[in-house]
Amino acid sequence: VIDVAELRVHCFSVSLDGYAAGPDQSLDDPVGVRGHDLHQWLFDVPALKQHLGLPGAEDAPPADPVDERLYLAGEEGIGATIMGRNMFGPVRGEWPDHEWRGWWGEEPPYHHPVFVLTNHPRPSFQQGETTFHFVTDGIEAARDRALEAAQGQAVRIGGGTATIQQYLRSGLVDRLHLALVPTLLGDGERLFDEVDQAADDYEVVGMEPSTSVVHVHLAKKAAASG
Amino acid sequence: VIDVAELRVHCFSVSLDGYAAGPDQSLDDPVGVRGHDLHQWLFDVPALKQHLGLPGAEDAPPADPVDERLYLAGEEGIGATIMGRNMFGPVRGEWPDHEWRGWWGEEPPYHHPVFVLTNHPRPSFQQGETTFHFVTDGIEAARDRALEAAQGQAVRIGGGTATIQQYLRSGLVDRLHLALVPTLLGDGERLFDEVDQAADDYEVVGMEPSTSVVHVHLAKKAAASG
């Protein structure tokens, strides 16, 4: 009985020139060079600062109401998260050990099961209130396991770019909320790259400008579902 | 005394996935397959229908005021237009003859000198109130000739994509007004392709949503001018 629950992308920032991450991801730049510009609108939402326990949360100015509502929409009613390995960390290839436990410290902000797509098996582990599982048999298996773990709630596809592209290509993601950021990155990872089929499968169902970005909502076309 | 006048791009439509024209330009599809979706917002502006003498101009519903204002901004105070050869017509290579006189019939909508970038010389000719000149010595020569012909007014770079990219790469265009259209094309010509330098030279100075598109204004950074 998993056909009510959905796979969704929320708050995924894309630059005006189409990049969802800057080039050269590293430990210092988890979202790539200049990638922080993309996410500033989100870090300006006080509810996110509170959620992450960032300094200045109490005396932060009120968020743009559209930004805040859409940030919260990506947090509420989500029972599991799927992410690509690069979103989990900078390690590539075989895991040399199990020391890397994510970018997020002692208490990751998920508080629900997270499924990490990887070609390299690793045992599940718990960090704070979040359990990380490693899925080596593909995006459909990850979807099935995440939907089961979500227990009727929605599954959020966190990113990064390559992971969302895989789900777009296969038509498995139901809804996407992108934040179009008025900046040019010039280089990096393009979201709409080699996802030609998505142009047939998905349509823009809404645009909501805030003071900082333009939120764009895409949904799978009814005719393309199934 | 050409430093007051400007080179500008107006009303240049780009899809959500970054394409400024669909694939496969032809006589039947001057803007490529699905390219018409990109320009619909513009053809819904009654002033454009009147300008082009299209049917239904009188009883057209009022345009979105933002769309109308920005359409008019691309028509007023423009003394010359530069365009690429593909915007002038579908002929490639040497001109077999001089029969092709543009897409626009007896009275092209320019009413001022138009400079067509091409590698293949052709004599200037007049069509209605528009004179077409053919420039074979590059984008800077075209700029110089167009600014002189504009007699103190601005020069509009009409398109297509490759022409705007050339001017972006060289930093010669001063301002760009893009219309971000909430549609996915999936394939075609990307505006922000191999124009990495533009990310350093240009910045978004404004976004104006209308009921149909999001208008984005870019300008050359002060530090990058010269």
PDB file of C-alpha atoms in Angstrom, chain A residues 16-17 19 34 178 180 182-187 190 192-193 196 198-200 202 204 207 209 212-214 216 218, chain B residues 16-17 19 34 178 180 182-187 190 192-193 196 198-200 202 204 207 209 212-214 216 218:
ATOM      1  CA  LEU A  16      20.026  31.017 -13.117  1.00  0.00           C
ATOM      2  CA  ASP A  17      22.480  29.266 -15.420  1.00  0.00           C
ATOM      3  CA  TYR A  19      23.754  24.637 -11.814  1.00  0.00           C
ATOM      4  CA  ARG A  34      30.404  29.173  -4.888  1.00  0.00           C
ATOM      5  CA  LEU A 178      13.242  23.958  -7.012  1.00  0.00           C
ATOM      6  CA  LEU A 180      15.760  29.337  -8.702  1.00  0.00           C
ATOM      7  CA  PRO A 182      19.368  34.797  -9.147  1.00  0.00           C
ATOM      8  CA  THR A 183      23.056  34.103  -9.450  1.00  0.00           C
ATOM      9  CA  LEU A 184      25.379  32.782 -12.141  1.00  0.00           C
ATOM     10  CA  LEU A 185      27.808  30.004 -11.193  1.00  0.00           C
ATOM     11  CA  GLY A 186      29.400  29.547 -14.618  1.00  0.00           C
ATOM     12  CA  ASP A 187      30.349  25.945 -13.957  1.00  0.00           C
ATOM     13  CA  ARG A 190      23.653  21.021 -14.051  1.00  0.00           C
ATOM     14  CA  PHE A 192      18.756  19.442 -16.268  1.00  0.00           C
ATOM     15  CA  ASP A 193      21.530  17.554 -17.981  1.00  0.00           C
ATOM     16  CA  ASP A 196      15.592  14.895 -21.835  1.00  0.00           C
ATOM     17  CA  ALA A 198      11.861  14.631 -17.985  1.00  0.00           C
ATOM     18  CA  ALA A 199      10.639  17.315 -20.400  1.00  0.00           C
ATOM     19  CA  ASP A 200       7.902  14.916 -21.473  1.00  0.00           C
ATOM     20  CA  TYR A 202       7.125  16.588 -15.885  1.00  0.00           C
ATOM     21  CA  VAL A 204       5.710  23.204 -14.099  1.00  0.00           C
ATOM     22  CA  MET A 207       5.939  29.482  -9.584  1.00  0.00           C
ATOM     23  CA  PRO A 209       8.578  34.357  -6.164  1.00  0.00           C
ATOM     24  CA  SER A 212      15.257  36.155  -2.620  1.00  0.00           C
ATOM     25  CA  VAL A 213      14.471  33.388  -5.133  1.00  0.00           C
ATOM     26  CA  VAL A 214      11.758  32.077  -7.400  1.00  0.00           C
ATOM     27  CA  VAL A 216       9.280  26.492  -9.017  1.00  0.00           C
ATOM     28  CA  LEU A 218       7.139  20.595 -10.950  1.00  0.00           C
TER      29      LEU A 218
ATOM     30  CA  LEU B  16      13.315  26.349 -17.051  1.00  0.00           C
ATOM     31  CA  ASP B  17      15.873  23.815 -18.216  1.00  0.00           C
ATOM     32  CA  TYR B  19      17.098  26.323 -23.529  1.00  0.00           C
ATOM     33  CA  ARG B  34       8.620  23.343 -29.209  1.00  0.00           C
ATOM     34  CA  LEU B 178      15.606  37.260 -20.035  1.00  0.00           C
ATOM     35  CA  LEU B 180      12.271  32.582 -17.775  1.00  0.00           C
ATOM     36  CA  PRO B 182       7.989  27.717 -16.866  1.00  0.00           C
ATOM     37  CA  THR B 183       8.339  24.930 -19.371  1.00  0.00           C
ATOM     38  CA  LEU B 184      10.826  22.143 -20.013  1.00  0.00           C
ATOM     39  CA  LEU B 185      12.163  21.713 -23.549  1.00  0.00           C
ATOM     40  CA  GLY B 186      14.497  18.803 -22.853  1.00  0.00           C
ATOM     41  CA  ASP B 187      16.788  19.633 -25.748  1.00  0.00           C
ATOM     42  CA  ARG B 190      21.303  26.423 -24.128  1.00  0.00           C
ATOM     43  CA  PHE B 192      24.382  29.548 -20.657  1.00  0.00           C
ATOM     44  CA  ASP B 193      26.642  27.129 -22.443  1.00  0.00           C
ATOM     45  CA  ASP B 196      31.662  30.571 -17.968  1.00  0.00           C
ATOM     46  CA  ALA B 198      29.816  35.601 -17.957  1.00  0.00           C
ATOM     47  CA  ALA B 199      29.366  34.343 -14.386  1.00  0.00           C
ATOM     48  CA  ASP B 200      32.153  36.711 -13.355  1.00  0.00           C
ATOM     49  CA  TYR B 202      27.432  39.734 -15.144  1.00  0.00           C
ATOM     50  CA  VAL B 204      21.340  39.532 -11.711  1.00  0.00           C
ATOM     51  CA  MET B 207      13.633  39.665 -11.051  1.00  0.00           C
ATOM     52  CA  PRO B 209       7.476  37.804 -12.027  1.00  0.00           C
ATOM     53  CA  SER B 212       3.227  33.926 -17.252  1.00  0.00           C
ATOM     54  CA  VAL B 213       7.011  34.110 -16.816  1.00  0.00           C
ATOM     55  CA  VAL B 214       9.706  35.442 -14.531  1.00  0.00           C
ATOM     56  CA  VAL B 216      15.272  38.390 -15.062  1.00  0.00           C
ATOM     57  CA  LEU B 218      21.247  41.011 -15.799  1.00  0.00           C
TER      58      LEU B 218
END
